[in-house]
Amino acid sequence: MTSSELWTRATADRYDAEEAEASSAAALGPTLAFLAELAGDGRALEFAIGTGRVGIPLRERGVPVVGIELSEHMAAVLRRKTDESTLPVTIGDMATTVVPGEFALVYLVYNTITNLLTQDEQVECFRNAARHLEPGGRFVIELGIPPLRFLPPGQVAVPFDVSEQHLGFDTFDLVEQVLVSHHLTRDGDDGRYRRGSSRHRYAWPAELDLMARIAGLELERRVADWDGAPFAQDSRKHISVWRKPV
């Protein structure tokens, strides 16, 4: 078992509604096009597939998708949408769980590499991706850039969403390289807020490149978004592609 925090049944049941905007056809279109092009005629493996936000529509595009998911509750929500023969899912962690066969593409989106709370576990995630890739296959990660430039001396919190329904901010432990995402979500019309939080280990692109080298992978491409915008010093996130040598 890794140090990832498990998603509860209540969180899993709310997930699709809370991520409706990120799950729309308009929002997912560039993501699916990017991943489908890399998969080509081969199979894809999604680490931390969750409720199938990306995996199910990618399968509907004709890419055979297999998933690994730590939370049985998240996988149960996915299973309401599609059967095991269409999209197989193995319960386990993305650092050590092995599924049969080789894949043209392994992908890990939506900052989920940070759910692994130690550097060693993140390295093992890269090793696990390499273990599943066929020669010439790719490993793709989508990850935000830690907003540490917003932290003046003595400040430990950075807001990332301030709206009528949601207040979100991250607090940082700069020594341990861990952030905690805090959420205050308004439920219903009675003015009450539901509080939640989750821990994450953030990592810089250069650190991920070293993890990839340890796993025997080579950086092929890094862009700022799924549309392929150039990655620059002011980019808020990156999409990185590492390739397993032939």
Short mmCIF file of C-alpha atoms in Angstrom, two decimals:
data_model
loop_
_atom_site.label_atom_id
_atom_site.label_comp_id
_atom_site.label_asym_id
_atom_site.label_seq_id
_atom_site.Cartn_x
_atom_site.Cartn_y
_atom_site.Cartn_z
CA MET A 1 0.00 0.00 0.00
CA THR A 2 1.29 3.44 -0.86
CA SER A 3 0.75 6.58 1.19
CA SER A 4 -2.02 7.84 -1.10
CA GLU A 5 -5.16 8.90 0.71
CA LEU A 6 -8.21 6.78 -0.18
CA TRP A 7 -11.31 8.36 -1.71
CA THR A 8 -14.38 7.61 0.41
CA ARG A 9 -17.78 6.47 -0.85
CA ALA A 10 -19.27 9.93 -0.24
CA THR A 11 -16.47 11.64 -2.17
CA ALA A 12 -16.74 9.16 -5.04
CA ASP A 13 -20.51 9.64 -5.29
CA ARG A 14 -20.04 13.45 -5.51
CA TYR A 15 -17.07 13.39 -7.86
CA ASP A 16 -18.78 13.44 -11.25
CA ALA A 17 -21.13 16.27 -10.27
CA GLU A 18 -18.30 18.37 -8.90
CA GLU A 19 -16.15 17.75 -12.00
CA ALA A 20 -18.94 18.24 -14.53
CA GLU A 21 -17.24 21.22 -16.20
CA ALA A 22 -13.92 19.37 -16.53
CA SER A 23 -15.80 16.36 -17.91
CA SER A 24 -17.64 18.20 -20.69
CA ALA A 25 -16.97 17.37 -24.32
CA ALA A 26 -15.47 20.83 -24.86
CA ALA A 27 -13.07 20.50 -21.93
CA LEU A 28 -12.06 16.90 -22.69
CA GLY A 29 -11.76 17.21 -26.46
CA PRO A 30 -8.08 18.28 -26.59
CA THR A 31 -7.13 15.74 -23.91
CA LEU A 32 -8.71 12.85 -25.79
CA ALA A 33 -7.22 13.92 -29.12
CA PHE A 34 -3.74 14.17 -27.57
CA LEU A 35 -3.94 10.75 -25.91
CA ALA A 36 -5.57 9.00 -28.87
CA GLU A 37 -2.83 10.21 -31.20
CA LEU A 38 -0.13 8.82 -28.90
CA ALA A 39 -1.93 5.50 -28.45
CA GLY A 40 -2.35 5.02 -32.19
CA ASP A 41 -3.49 1.46 -32.84
CA GLY A 42 -2.22 0.27 -29.45
CA ARG A 43 -3.69 -0.12 -25.97
CA ALA A 44 -3.70 2.50 -23.22
CA LEU A 45 -3.35 2.08 -19.45
CA GLU A 46 -4.68 4.79 -17.15
CA PHE A 47 -3.17 5.06 -13.69
CA ALA A 48 -5.75 6.26 -11.12
CA ILE A 49 -8.63 5.96 -13.57
CA GLY A 50 -11.17 7.10 -10.96
CA THR A 51 -14.75 7.24 -12.21
CA GLY A 52 -13.66 7.06 -15.84
CA ARG A 53 -13.77 10.78 -16.63
CA VAL A 54 -11.04 10.33 -19.29
CA GLY A 55 -10.85 6.56 -19.75
CA ILE A 56 -14.47 5.99 -20.81
CA PRO A 57 -14.60 8.63 -23.58
CA LEU A 58 -11.13 7.56 -24.75
CA ARG A 59 -12.45 4.00 -25.05
CA GLU A 60 -15.43 5.33 -26.98
CA ARG A 61 -12.93 6.83 -29.46
CA GLY A 62 -11.74 3.32 -30.21
CA VAL A 63 -8.67 3.14 -27.96
CA PRO A 64 -8.65 -0.04 -25.83
CA VAL A 65 -8.26 1.24 -22.24
CA VAL A 66 -7.33 -0.62 -19.06
CA GLY A 67 -7.38 1.07 -15.65
CA ILE A 68 -5.72 0.86 -12.24
CA GLU A 69 -7.56 2.51 -9.33
CA LEU A 70 -6.78 2.54 -5.60
CA SER A 71 -10.28 3.45 -4.40
CA GLU A 72 -12.89 0.73 -4.72
CA HIS A 73 -15.56 3.41 -4.32
CA MET A 74 -14.31 5.38 -7.34
CA ALA A 75 -14.08 2.18 -9.38
CA ALA A 76 -17.64 1.28 -8.38
CA VAL A 77 -18.90 4.55 -9.86
CA LEU A 78 -17.03 3.78 -13.09
CA ARG A 79 -18.53 0.29 -13.17
CA ARG A 80 -22.05 1.77 -13.22
CA LYS A 81 -21.17 3.31 -16.58
CA THR A 82 -19.39 0.49 -18.42
CA ASP A 83 -18.73 -3.21 -17.91
CA GLU A 84 -15.50 -5.04 -17.13
CA SER A 85 -15.13 -6.52 -20.61
CA THR A 86 -15.30 -3.06 -22.19
CA LEU A 87 -12.96 -1.33 -19.73
CA PRO A 88 -11.13 -3.63 -17.28
CA VAL A 89 -10.11 -2.06 -13.95
CA THR A 90 -7.73 -3.54 -11.37
CA ILE A 91 -7.92 -2.32 -7.77
CA GLY A 92 -4.46 -1.33 -6.57
CA ASP A 93 -1.95 1.47 -6.31
CA MET A 94 -0.29 2.99 -9.36
CA ALA A 95 3.24 2.52 -8.00
CA THR A 96 3.27 -1.27 -7.71
CA THR A 97 0.16 -2.83 -9.28
CA VAL A 98 0.85 -4.81 -12.45
CA VAL A 99 -1.71 -5.73 -15.10
CA PRO A 100 -1.18 -8.18 -17.96
CA GLY A 101 0.25 -7.18 -21.32
CA GLU A 102 2.12 -4.24 -22.81
CA PHE A 103 0.75 -0.83 -23.75
CA ALA A 104 1.51 1.84 -26.31
CA LEU A 105 0.47 4.49 -23.79
CA VAL A 106 0.38 4.86 -20.01
CA TYR A 107 -1.13 8.12 -18.78
CA LEU A 108 -1.72 9.89 -15.47
CA VAL A 109 -3.75 13.09 -15.57
CA TYR A 110 -5.25 15.81 -13.37
CA ASN A 111 -2.26 16.19 -10.98
CA THR A 112 -2.74 12.65 -9.69
CA ILE A 113 0.99 11.82 -9.45
CA THR A 114 0.92 14.11 -6.39
CA ASN A 115 -1.36 11.65 -4.58
CA LEU A 116 1.80 9.63 -3.96
CA LEU A 117 3.21 11.40 -0.91
CA THR A 118 6.88 10.39 -1.07
CA GLN A 119 9.55 10.79 -3.70
CA ASP A 120 10.30 7.06 -3.58
CA GLU A 121 6.69 6.22 -4.42
CA GLN A 122 6.66 8.68 -7.31
CA VAL A 123 9.84 7.09 -8.66
CA GLU A 124 8.17 3.68 -8.39
CA CYS A 125 5.21 5.05 -10.36
CA PHE A 126 7.58 5.89 -13.22
CA ARG A 127 9.15 2.43 -12.95
CA ASN A 128 5.69 0.89 -13.08
CA ALA A 129 4.79 2.89 -16.17
CA ALA A 130 8.01 1.75 -17.87
CA ARG A 131 7.26 -1.84 -16.84
CA HIS A 132 3.95 -1.72 -18.73
CA LEU A 133 5.14 0.09 -21.85
CA GLU A 134 6.06 -1.65 -25.06
CA PRO A 135 9.32 -0.45 -26.70
CA GLY A 136 8.62 2.98 -28.18
CA GLY A 137 5.61 3.47 -25.90
CA ARG A 138 4.91 6.72 -24.05
CA PHE A 139 4.16 7.78 -20.48
CA VAL A 140 2.13 11.00 -20.14
CA ILE A 141 1.62 13.12 -17.02
CA GLU A 142 -0.52 16.24 -16.58
CA LEU A 143 0.66 18.28 -13.60
CA GLY A 144 0.35 21.82 -12.30
CA ILE A 145 3.35 23.99 -11.53
CA PRO A 146 3.56 24.70 -7.77
CA PRO A 147 2.55 28.37 -7.32
CA LEU A 148 5.36 29.13 -4.91
CA ARG A 149 6.04 32.53 -6.50
CA PHE A 150 2.78 33.68 -4.87
CA LEU A 151 4.22 33.02 -1.41
CA PRO A 152 5.87 36.08 0.16
CA PRO A 153 8.06 35.49 3.23
CA GLY A 154 5.96 34.24 6.13
CA GLN A 155 2.91 33.26 4.03
CA VAL A 156 1.99 29.58 3.65
CA ALA A 157 -1.37 29.71 1.80
CA VAL A 158 -2.33 30.42 -1.83
CA PRO A 159 -5.99 30.63 -2.97
CA PHE A 160 -6.86 28.86 -6.23
CA ASP A 161 -10.65 29.33 -6.37
CA VAL A 162 -12.94 31.95 -4.84
CA SER A 163 -16.52 31.66 -6.05
CA GLU A 164 -20.08 31.57 -4.76
CA GLN A 165 -20.08 27.79 -4.36
CA HIS A 166 -16.46 27.03 -3.54
CA LEU A 167 -13.47 28.43 -1.67
CA GLY A 168 -10.19 26.64 -2.32
CA PHE A 169 -6.66 27.30 -1.12
CA ASP A 170 -3.41 25.38 -0.77
CA THR A 171 -1.07 25.47 2.21
CA PHE A 172 2.57 24.51 1.72
CA ASP A 173 5.23 22.71 3.73
CA LEU A 174 8.31 23.80 1.80
CA VAL A 175 10.63 21.45 3.70
CA GLU A 176 8.66 18.27 3.06
CA GLN A 177 7.52 19.43 -0.41
CA VAL A 178 3.90 18.72 0.53
CA LEU A 179 0.83 20.85 -0.03
CA VAL A 180 -2.62 20.48 1.47
CA SER A 181 -5.59 21.49 -0.68
CA HIS A 182 -8.41 22.90 1.44
CA HIS A 183 -11.98 23.08 0.10
CA LEU A 184 -15.05 24.83 1.46
CA THR A 185 -17.96 23.80 -0.76
CA ARG A 186 -21.44 25.23 -0.44
CA ASP A 187 -24.10 22.51 -0.40
CA GLY A 188 -27.69 23.53 -1.05
CA ASP A 189 -29.21 26.93 -0.35
CA ASP A 190 -28.92 27.07 3.44
CA GLY A 191 -25.55 28.83 3.35
CA ARG A 192 -23.66 25.96 4.94
CA TYR A 193 -20.25 24.87 3.66
CA ARG A 194 -18.78 21.39 3.60
CA ARG A 195 -15.09 21.31 4.46
CA GLY A 196 -12.59 18.89 2.96
CA SER A 197 -8.84 18.61 2.43
CA SER A 198 -6.29 16.39 0.73
CA ARG A 199 -2.49 16.06 0.89
CA HIS A 200 -0.21 16.08 -2.15
CA ARG A 201 3.51 15.89 -2.83
CA TYR A 202 4.31 18.45 -5.50
CA ALA A 203 7.21 18.01 -7.91
CA TRP A 204 8.92 20.19 -10.49
CA PRO A 205 9.31 19.18 -14.16
CA ALA A 206 13.07 18.69 -13.76
CA GLU A 207 12.48 16.33 -10.83
CA LEU A 208 10.05 14.28 -12.92
CA ASP A 209 12.60 14.11 -15.74
CA LEU A 210 15.10 12.60 -13.32
CA MET A 211 12.50 10.08 -12.16
CA ALA A 212 11.93 9.18 -15.80
CA ARG A 213 15.67 8.66 -16.37
CA ILE A 214 15.83 6.37 -13.34
CA ALA A 215 13.00 4.35 -14.93
CA GLY A 216 14.76 4.22 -18.30
CA LEU A 217 12.48 6.72 -20.06
CA GLU A 218 13.45 9.72 -22.19
CA LEU A 219 11.70 13.09 -22.35
CA GLU A 220 10.12 13.45 -25.78
CA ARG A 221 7.88 16.49 -25.42
CA ARG A 222 6.64 19.04 -22.86
CA VAL A 223 3.82 21.49 -23.56
CA ALA A 224 1.71 23.88 -21.47
CA ASP A 225 -1.70 22.37 -22.23
CA TRP A 226 -3.49 19.65 -24.20
CA ASP A 227 -3.69 21.96 -27.23
CA GLY A 228 0.10 21.93 -27.43
CA ALA A 229 0.89 25.52 -26.39
CA PRO A 230 4.63 26.03 -25.75
CA PHE A 231 5.76 25.45 -22.19
CA ALA A 232 7.20 28.67 -20.73
CA GLN A 233 8.29 30.07 -17.37
CA ASP A 234 4.81 31.49 -16.71
CA SER A 235 2.93 28.27 -17.60
CA ARG A 236 0.47 27.13 -14.92
CA LYS A 237 0.84 23.42 -15.76
CA HIS A 238 2.60 21.04 -18.11
CA ILE A 239 1.81 17.96 -20.17
CA SER A 240 4.97 15.86 -20.36
CA VAL A 241 5.61 12.86 -22.58
CA TRP A 242 8.42 10.38 -21.92
CA ARG A 243 9.28 7.57 -24.32
CA LYS A 244 10.58 4.09 -23.68
CA PRO A 245 13.53 3.48 -26.03
CA VAL A 246 13.17 0.83 -28.71
#
